[in-house]
mmCIF file of C-alpha atoms in Angstrom:
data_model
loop_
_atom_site.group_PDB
_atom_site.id
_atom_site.type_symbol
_atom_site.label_atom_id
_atom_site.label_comp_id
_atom_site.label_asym_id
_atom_site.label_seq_id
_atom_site.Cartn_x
_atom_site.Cartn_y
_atom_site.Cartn_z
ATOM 1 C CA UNK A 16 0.000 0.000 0.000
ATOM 2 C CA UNK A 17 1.469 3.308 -0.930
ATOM 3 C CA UNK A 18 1.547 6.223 1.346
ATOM 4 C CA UNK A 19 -1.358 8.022 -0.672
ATOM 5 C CA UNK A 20 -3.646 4.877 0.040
ATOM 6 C CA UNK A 21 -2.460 5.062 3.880
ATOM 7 C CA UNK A 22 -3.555 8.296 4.633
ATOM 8 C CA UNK A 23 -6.637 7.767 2.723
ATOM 9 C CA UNK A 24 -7.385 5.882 5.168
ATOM 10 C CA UNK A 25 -6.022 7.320 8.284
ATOM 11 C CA UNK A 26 -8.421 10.837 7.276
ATOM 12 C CA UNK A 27 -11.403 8.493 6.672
ATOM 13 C CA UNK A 28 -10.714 7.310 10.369
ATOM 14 C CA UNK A 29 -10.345 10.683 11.223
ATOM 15 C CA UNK A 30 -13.595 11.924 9.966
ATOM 16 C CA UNK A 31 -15.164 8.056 11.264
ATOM 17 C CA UNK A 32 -14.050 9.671 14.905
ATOM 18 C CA UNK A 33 -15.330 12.872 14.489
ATOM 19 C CA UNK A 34 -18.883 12.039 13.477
ATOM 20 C CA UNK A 35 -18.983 9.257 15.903
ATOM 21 C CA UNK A 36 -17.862 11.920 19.189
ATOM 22 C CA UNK A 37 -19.683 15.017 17.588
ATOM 23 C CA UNK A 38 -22.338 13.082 16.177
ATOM 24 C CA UNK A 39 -23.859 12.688 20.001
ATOM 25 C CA UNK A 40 -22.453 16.282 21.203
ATOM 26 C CA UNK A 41 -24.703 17.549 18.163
ATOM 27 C CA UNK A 42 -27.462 15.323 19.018
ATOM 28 C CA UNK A 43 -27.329 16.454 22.775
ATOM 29 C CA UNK A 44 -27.489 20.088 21.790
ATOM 30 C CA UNK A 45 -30.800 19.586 19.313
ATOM 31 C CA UNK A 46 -32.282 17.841 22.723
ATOM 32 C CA UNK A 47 -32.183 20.717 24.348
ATOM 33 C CA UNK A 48 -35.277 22.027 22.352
ATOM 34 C CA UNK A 49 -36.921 18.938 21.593
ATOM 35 C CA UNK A 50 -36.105 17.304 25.263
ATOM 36 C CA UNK A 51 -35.144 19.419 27.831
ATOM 37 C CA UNK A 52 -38.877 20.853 29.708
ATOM 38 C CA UNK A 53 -37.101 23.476 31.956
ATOM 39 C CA UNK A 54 -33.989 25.051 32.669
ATOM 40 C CA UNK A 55 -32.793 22.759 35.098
ATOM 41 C CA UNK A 56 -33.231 19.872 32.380
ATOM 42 C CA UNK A 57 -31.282 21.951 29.335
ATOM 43 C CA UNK A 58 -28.408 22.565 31.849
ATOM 44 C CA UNK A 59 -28.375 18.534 32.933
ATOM 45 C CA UNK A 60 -28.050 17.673 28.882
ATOM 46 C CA UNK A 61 -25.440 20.548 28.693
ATOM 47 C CA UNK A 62 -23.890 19.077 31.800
ATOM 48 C CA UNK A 63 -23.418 15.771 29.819
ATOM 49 C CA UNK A 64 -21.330 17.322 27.126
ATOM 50 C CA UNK A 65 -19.852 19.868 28.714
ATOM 51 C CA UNK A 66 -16.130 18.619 29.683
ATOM 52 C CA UNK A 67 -15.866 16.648 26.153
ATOM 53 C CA UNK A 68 -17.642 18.599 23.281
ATOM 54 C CA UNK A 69 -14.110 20.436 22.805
ATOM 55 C CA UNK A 70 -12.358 17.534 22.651
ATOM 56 C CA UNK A 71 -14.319 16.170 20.234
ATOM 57 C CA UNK A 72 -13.513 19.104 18.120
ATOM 58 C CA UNK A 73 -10.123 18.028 17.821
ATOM 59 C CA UNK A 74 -11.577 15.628 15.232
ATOM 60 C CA UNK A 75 -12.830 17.713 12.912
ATOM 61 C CA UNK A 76 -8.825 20.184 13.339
ATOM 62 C CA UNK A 77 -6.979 17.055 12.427
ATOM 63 C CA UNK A 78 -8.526 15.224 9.984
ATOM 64 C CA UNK A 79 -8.654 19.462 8.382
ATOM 65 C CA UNK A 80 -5.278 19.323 8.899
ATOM 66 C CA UNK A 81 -4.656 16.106 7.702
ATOM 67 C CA UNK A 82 -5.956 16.738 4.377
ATOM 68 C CA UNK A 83 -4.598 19.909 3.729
ATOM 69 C CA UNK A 84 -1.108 18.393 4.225
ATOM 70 C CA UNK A 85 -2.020 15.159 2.292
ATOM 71 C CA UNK A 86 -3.919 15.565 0.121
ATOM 72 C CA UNK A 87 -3.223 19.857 -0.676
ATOM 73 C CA UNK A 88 -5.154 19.587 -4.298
ATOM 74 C CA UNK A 89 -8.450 17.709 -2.535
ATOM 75 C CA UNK A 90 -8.696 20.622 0.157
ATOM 76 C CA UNK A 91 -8.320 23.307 -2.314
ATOM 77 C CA UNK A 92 -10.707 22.408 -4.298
ATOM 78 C CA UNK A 93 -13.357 21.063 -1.492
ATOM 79 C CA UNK A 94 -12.573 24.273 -0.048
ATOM 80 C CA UNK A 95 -13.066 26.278 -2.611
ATOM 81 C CA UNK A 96 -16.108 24.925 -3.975
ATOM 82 C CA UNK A 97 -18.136 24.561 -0.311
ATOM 83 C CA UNK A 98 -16.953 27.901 0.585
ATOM 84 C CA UNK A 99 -20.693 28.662 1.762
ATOM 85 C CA UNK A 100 -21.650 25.338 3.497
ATOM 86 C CA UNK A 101 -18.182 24.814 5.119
ATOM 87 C CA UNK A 102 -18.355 29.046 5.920
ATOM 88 C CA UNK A 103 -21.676 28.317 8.024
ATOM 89 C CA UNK A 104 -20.510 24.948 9.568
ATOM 90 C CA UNK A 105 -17.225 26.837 10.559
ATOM 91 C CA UNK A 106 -19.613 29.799 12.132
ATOM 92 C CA UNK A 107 -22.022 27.751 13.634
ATOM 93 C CA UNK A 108 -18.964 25.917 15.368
ATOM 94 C CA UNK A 109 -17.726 29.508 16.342
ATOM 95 C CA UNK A 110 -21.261 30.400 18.155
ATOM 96 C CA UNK A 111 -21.559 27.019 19.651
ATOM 97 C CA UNK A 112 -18.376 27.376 21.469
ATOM 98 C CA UNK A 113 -18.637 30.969 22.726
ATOM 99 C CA UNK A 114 -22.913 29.889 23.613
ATOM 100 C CA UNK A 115 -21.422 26.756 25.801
ATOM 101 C CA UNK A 116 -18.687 28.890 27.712
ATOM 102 C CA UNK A 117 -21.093 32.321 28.080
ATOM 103 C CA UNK A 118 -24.482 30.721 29.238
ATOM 104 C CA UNK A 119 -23.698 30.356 32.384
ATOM 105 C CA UNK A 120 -21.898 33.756 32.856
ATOM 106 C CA UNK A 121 -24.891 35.165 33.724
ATOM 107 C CA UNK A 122 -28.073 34.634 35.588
ATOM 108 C CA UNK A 123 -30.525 36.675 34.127
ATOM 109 C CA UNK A 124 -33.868 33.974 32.392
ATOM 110 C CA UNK A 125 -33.328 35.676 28.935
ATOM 111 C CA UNK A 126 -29.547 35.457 28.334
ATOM 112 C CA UNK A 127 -29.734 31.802 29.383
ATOM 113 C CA UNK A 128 -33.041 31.144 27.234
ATOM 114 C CA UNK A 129 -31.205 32.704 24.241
ATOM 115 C CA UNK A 130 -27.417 31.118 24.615
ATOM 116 C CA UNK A 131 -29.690 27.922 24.697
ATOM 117 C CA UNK A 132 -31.094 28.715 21.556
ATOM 118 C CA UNK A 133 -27.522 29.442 20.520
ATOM 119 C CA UNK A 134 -27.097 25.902 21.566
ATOM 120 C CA UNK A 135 -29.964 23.970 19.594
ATOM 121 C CA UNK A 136 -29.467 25.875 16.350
ATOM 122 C CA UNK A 137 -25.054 25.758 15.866
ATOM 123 C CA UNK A 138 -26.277 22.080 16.740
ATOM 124 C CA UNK A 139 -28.860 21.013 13.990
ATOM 125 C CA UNK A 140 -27.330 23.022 11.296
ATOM 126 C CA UNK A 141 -23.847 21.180 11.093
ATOM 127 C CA UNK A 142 -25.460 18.224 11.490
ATOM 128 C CA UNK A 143 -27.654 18.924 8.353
ATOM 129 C CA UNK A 144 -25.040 20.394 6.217
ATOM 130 C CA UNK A 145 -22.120 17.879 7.070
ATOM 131 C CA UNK A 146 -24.638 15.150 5.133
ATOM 132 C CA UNK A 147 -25.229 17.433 2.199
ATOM 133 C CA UNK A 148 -21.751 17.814 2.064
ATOM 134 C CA UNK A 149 -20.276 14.485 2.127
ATOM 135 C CA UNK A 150 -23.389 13.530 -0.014
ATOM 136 C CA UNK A 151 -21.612 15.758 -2.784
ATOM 137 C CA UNK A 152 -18.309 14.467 -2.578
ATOM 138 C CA UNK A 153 -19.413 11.039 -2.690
ATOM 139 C CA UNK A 154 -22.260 12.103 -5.740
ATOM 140 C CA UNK A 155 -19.625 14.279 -7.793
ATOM 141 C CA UNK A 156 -19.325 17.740 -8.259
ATOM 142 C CA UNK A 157 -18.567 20.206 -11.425
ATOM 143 C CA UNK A 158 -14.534 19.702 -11.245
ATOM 144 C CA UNK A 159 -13.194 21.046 -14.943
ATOM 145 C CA UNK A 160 -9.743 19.931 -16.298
ATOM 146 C CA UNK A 161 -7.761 22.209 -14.119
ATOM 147 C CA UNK A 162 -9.108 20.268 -10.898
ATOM 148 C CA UNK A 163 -11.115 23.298 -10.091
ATOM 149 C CA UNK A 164 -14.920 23.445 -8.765
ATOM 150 C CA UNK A 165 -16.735 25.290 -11.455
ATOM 151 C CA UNK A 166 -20.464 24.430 -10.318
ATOM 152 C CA UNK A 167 -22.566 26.822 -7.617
ATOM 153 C CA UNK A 168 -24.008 26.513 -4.473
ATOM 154 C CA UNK A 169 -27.329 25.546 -5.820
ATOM 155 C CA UNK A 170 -25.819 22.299 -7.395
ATOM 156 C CA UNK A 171 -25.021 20.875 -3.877
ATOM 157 C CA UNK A 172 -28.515 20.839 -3.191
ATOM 158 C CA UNK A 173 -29.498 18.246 -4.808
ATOM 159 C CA UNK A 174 -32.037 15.393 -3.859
ATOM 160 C CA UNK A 175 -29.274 13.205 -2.765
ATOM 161 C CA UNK A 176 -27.115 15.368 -0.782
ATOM 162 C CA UNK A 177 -30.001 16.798 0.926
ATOM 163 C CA UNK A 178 -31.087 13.441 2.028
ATOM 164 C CA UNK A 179 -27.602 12.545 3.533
ATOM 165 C CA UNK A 180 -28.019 16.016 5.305
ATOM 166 C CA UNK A 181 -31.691 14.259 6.446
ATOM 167 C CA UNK A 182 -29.683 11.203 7.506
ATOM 168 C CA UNK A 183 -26.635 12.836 9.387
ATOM 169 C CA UNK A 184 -29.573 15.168 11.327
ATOM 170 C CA UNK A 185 -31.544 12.170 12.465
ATOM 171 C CA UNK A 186 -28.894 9.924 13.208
ATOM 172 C CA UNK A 187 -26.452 12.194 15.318
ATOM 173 C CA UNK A 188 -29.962 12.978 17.020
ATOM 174 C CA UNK A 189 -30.552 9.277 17.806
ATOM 175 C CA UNK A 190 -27.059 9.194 18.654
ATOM 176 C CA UNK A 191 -27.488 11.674 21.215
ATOM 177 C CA UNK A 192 -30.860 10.785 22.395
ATOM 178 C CA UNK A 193 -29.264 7.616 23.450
ATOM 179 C CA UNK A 194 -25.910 8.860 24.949
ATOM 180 C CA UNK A 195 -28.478 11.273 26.741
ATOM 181 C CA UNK A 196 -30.393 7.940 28.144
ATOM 182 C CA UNK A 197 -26.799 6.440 29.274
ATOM 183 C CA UNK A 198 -25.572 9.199 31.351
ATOM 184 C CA UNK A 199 -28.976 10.647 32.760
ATOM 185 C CA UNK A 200 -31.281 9.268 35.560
ATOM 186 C CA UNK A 201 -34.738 10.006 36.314
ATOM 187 C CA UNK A 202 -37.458 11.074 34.229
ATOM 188 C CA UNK A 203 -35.141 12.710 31.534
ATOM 189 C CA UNK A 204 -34.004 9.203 31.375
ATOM 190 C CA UNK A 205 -36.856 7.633 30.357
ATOM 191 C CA UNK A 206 -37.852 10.325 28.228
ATOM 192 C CA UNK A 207 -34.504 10.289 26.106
ATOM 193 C CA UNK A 208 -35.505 6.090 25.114
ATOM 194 C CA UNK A 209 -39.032 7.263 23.994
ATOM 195 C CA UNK A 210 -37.835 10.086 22.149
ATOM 196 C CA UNK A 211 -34.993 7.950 20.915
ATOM 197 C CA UNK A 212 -37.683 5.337 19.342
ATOM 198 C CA UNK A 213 -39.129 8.091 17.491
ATOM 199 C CA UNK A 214 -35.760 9.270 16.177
ATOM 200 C CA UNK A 215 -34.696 5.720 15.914
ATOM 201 C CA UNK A 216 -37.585 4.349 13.788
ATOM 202 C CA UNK A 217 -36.891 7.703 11.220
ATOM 203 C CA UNK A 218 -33.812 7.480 10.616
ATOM 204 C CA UNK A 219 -34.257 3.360 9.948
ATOM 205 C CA UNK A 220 -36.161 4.654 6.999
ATOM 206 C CA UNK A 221 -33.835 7.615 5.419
ATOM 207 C CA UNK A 222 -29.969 5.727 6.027
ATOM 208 C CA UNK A 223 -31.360 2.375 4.254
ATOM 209 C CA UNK A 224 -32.746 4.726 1.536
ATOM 210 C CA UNK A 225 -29.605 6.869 1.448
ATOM 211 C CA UNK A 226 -26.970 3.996 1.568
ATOM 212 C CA UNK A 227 -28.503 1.562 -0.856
ATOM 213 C CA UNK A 228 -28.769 4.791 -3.621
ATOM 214 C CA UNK A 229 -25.104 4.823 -2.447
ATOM 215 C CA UNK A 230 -24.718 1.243 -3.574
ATOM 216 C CA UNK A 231 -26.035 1.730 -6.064
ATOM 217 C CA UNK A 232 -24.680 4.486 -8.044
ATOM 218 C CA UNK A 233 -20.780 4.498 -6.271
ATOM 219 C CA UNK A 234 -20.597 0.953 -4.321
ATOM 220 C CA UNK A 235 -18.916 -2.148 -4.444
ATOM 221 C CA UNK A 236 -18.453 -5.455 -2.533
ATOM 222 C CA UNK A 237 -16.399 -3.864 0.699
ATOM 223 C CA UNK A 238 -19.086 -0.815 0.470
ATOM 224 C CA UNK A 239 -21.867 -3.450 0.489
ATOM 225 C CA UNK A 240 -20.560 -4.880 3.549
ATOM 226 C CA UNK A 241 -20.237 -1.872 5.168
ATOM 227 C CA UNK A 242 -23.885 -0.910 4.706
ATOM 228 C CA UNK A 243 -25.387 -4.541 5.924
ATOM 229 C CA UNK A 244 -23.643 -3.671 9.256
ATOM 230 C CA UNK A 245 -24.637 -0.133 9.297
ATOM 231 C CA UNK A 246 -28.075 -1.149 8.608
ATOM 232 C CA UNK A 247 -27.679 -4.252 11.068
ATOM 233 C CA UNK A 248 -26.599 -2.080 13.521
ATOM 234 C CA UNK A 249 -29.121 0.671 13.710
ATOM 235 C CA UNK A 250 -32.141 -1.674 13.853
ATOM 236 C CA UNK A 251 -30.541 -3.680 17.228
ATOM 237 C CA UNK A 252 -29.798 -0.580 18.353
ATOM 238 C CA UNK A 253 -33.249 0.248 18.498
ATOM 239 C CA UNK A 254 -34.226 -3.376 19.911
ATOM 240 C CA UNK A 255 -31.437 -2.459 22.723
ATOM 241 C CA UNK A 256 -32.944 0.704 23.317
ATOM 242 C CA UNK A 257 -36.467 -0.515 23.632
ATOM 243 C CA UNK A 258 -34.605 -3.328 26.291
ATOM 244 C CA UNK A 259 -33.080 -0.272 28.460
ATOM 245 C CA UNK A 260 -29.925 -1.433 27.369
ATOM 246 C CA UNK A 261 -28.673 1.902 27.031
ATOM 247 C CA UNK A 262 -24.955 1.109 27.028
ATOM 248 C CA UNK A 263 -25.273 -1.501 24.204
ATOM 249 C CA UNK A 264 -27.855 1.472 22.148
ATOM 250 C CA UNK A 265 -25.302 3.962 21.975
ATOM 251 C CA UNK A 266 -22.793 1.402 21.363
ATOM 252 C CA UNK A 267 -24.559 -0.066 18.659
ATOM 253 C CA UNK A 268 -25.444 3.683 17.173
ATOM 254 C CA UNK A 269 -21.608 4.373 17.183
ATOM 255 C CA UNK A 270 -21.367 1.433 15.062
ATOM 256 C CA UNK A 271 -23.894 2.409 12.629
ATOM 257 C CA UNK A 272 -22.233 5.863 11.994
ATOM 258 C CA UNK A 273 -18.424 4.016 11.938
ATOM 259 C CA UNK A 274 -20.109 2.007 9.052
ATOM 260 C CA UNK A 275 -21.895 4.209 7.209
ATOM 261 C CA UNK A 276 -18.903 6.800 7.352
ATOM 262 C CA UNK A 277 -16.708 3.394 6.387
ATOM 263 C CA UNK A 278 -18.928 3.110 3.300
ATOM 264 C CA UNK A 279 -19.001 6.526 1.751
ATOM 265 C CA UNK A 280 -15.240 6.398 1.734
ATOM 266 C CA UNK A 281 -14.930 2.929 0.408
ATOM 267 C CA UNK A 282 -17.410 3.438 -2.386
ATOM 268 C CA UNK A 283 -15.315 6.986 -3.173
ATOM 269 C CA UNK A 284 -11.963 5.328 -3.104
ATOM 270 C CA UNK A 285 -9.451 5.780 -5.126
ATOM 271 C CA UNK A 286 -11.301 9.125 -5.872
ATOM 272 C CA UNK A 287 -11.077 11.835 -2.966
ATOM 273 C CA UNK A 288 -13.615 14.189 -5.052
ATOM 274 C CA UNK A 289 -14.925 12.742 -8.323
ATOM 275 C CA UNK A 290 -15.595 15.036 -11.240
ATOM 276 C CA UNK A 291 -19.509 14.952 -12.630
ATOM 277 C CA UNK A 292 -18.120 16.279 -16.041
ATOM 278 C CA UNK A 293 -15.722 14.276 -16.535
ATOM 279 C CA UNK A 294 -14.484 11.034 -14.629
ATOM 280 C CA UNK A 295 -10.491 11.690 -16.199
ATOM 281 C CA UNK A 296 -11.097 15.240 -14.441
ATOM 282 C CA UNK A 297 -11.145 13.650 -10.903
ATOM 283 C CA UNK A 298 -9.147 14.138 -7.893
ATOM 284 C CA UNK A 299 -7.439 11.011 -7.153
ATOM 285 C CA UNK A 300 -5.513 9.906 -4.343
ATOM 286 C CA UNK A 301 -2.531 9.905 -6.807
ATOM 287 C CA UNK A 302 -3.079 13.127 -8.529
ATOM 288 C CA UNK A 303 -4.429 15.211 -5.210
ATOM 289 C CA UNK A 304 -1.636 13.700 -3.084
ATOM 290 C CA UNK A 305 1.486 15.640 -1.715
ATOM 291 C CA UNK A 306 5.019 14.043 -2.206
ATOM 292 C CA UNK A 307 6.092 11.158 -1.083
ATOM 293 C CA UNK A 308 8.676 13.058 1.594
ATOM 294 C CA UNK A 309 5.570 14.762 3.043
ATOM 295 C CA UNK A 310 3.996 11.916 3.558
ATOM 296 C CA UNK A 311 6.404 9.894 5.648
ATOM 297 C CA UNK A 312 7.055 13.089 7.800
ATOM 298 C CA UNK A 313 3.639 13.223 8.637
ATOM 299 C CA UNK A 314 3.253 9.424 9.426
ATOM 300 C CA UNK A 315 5.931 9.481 11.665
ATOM 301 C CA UNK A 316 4.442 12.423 13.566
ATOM 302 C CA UNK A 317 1.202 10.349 13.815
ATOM 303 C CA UNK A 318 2.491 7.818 14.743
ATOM 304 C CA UNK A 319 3.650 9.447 17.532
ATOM 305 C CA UNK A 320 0.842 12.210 18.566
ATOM 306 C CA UNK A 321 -2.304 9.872 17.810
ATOM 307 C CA UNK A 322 -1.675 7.622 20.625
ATOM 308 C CA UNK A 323 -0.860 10.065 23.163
ATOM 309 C CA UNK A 324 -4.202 12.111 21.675
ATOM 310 C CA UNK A 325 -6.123 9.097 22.215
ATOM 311 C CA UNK A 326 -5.188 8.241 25.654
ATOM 312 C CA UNK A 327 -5.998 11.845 26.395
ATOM 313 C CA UNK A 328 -9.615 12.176 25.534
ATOM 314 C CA UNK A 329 -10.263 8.082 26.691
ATOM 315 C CA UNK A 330 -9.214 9.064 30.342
ATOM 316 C CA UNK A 331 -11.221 12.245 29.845
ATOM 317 C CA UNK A 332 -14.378 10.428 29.154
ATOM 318 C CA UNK A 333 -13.400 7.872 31.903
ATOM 319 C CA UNK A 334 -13.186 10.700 34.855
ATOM 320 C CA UNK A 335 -16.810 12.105 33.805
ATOM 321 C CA UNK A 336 -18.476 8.382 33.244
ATOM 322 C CA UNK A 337 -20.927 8.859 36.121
ATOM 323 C CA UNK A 338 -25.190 9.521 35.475
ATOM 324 C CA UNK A 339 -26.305 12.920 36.536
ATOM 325 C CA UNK A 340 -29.840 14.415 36.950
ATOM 326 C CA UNK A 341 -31.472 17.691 38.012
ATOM 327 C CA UNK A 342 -30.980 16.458 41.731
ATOM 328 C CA UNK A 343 -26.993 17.373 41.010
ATOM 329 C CA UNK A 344 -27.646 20.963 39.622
ATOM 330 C CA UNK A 345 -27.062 23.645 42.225
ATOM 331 C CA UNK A 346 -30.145 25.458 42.604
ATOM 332 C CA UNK A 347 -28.300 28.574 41.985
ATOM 333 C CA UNK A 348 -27.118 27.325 38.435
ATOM 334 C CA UNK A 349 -31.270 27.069 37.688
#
């Protein structure tokens, strides 16, 4: 395997990671509209993402990172041509930062009520637009002989991409809904596995639909695998829900989005960005791809950061494992 193919791979893990950690931190922050019945609640669900969401983050930095260093034509062009989607994920990242740190700063109802809103919104619209624009790259775009994006904004909303933006919004909400049911107790609890039926049973009828048109217009035999245990996954995840096995749920939800992420990439490969005017017009892992010398630099430096970076956020996670409730909110944080 040459060094192109290997960090092909390592940013499809990368991106597999970040959708499977942010996927529930987005899915937390759309509960706190569709969940959450009081202040005390929204700050319990905020409570449950509050010392990780950044560190999830770190996902999305590197595998940015990764691919402007390995892959410098690919992030040019995807840059270039989602300018506008990418510019309102980036801001809605931006807000949903400064609304988690600021909420809290003050006491008055209103600043709360509207840093919450802050919340629910920079949640639900990455969610959406990181489908629709995945959906694109793995559809085709308007690449011209140059390896430049020559299409508009209006061609990424398409009926295909906008139903991978459907999928990514009700999955990362399921996702959530059940990470919500693992580390809550009470009534919220109990709540977050109803609500995560509901969410559940949607979103078993738009990823089948959204995978098997992956299939087949872009798949092949390790793509087809990929979406039997995607699709395999999801519906025991419900069953497991519907059991109060929360633990084995959100497990089980992880799993679908690891597949489903694991079959968009192997159904693009050895395109990183295939050209709808042309398939000799695009962007390969070969012709995106930095040098060779690059390459092994940057392997050698992951090799030795991704460990360390993973042992990190595991312990992190470990230290706030415990189930909290409203009982554990200090009345004067209501």
């Amino acid at each position: 395997m040459e060094l192109h193919d290997v960090w092909f791979v390592l940013i499809a893990v990368l991106w597999t990671g970040y959708f499977f950690l942010e996927g529930f931190d987005f899915g937390v922050g759309i509960l706190t509209r569709l969940l959450a019945r009081d202040r005390p609640e929204r700050r319990v669900l905020i409570n449950t993402i509050g010392p990780v969401w950044d560190g999830n983050e770190v996902w999305l930095l590197t595998a940015g990172g990764a691919t402007f260093a390995a892959f410098p034509e690919w992030y040019a062009t995807l840059f270039s041509g989602f300018y506008l989607p990418l510019l309102v994920i980036l801001v809605s990242l931006i807000v949903r930062g400064v609304a988690f740190e600021y909420r809290a700063k003050r006491s008055e109802e209103h600043w709360q009520r509207n840093w919450e809103t802050a919340i629910f919104w920079s949640s639900l619209i990455p969610a959406f637009l990181w489908g629709v624009a995945f959906g694109n790259i793995v559809r085709g775009v308007k690449i011209d002989r140059n390896l430049e994006y020559v299409g508009n904004v209006w061609d990424l909303l398409n009926p295909y991409a906008l139903l991978g933006g459907l999928v990514t919004l009700t999955l990362f909400t399921f996702h959530g809904a059940v990470f919500t049911a693992l580390k809550t107790v009470g009534d919220i609890r109990e709540r977050a596995r109803r609500l995560a039926l509901w969410v559940g049973l949607v979103t078993a009828v738009a990823a089948p639909a959204f995978l098997v048109w992956t299939q087949a217009d872009t798949g092949n035999g390790r793509s087809l695998v990929a979406l039997v245990v995607a699709v395999l996954a999801l519906v025991t995840a419900l069953v497991a829900n519907q059991a109060g096995r929360e633990g084995w749920s959100f497990a089980l939800s992880g799993v679908t989005i690891v597949a489903a992420v694991a079959m968009l990439f192997l159904s693009l490969f050895p395109d990183v960005m295939p050209s709808s005017l042309n398939e000799q017009w695009s962007l390969t892992v070969t012709n995106a791809s930095s040098s060779p010398y690059t390459l092994n630099i940057m392997t050698w430096c992951a090799g030795i950061a991704t460990p360390i970076v993973l042992l990190y956020q595991g312990w992190t996670y470990w230290v706030f494992r415990k189930r909290i409730g409203t009982q554990h909110i200090a009345e004067a944080a209501h």
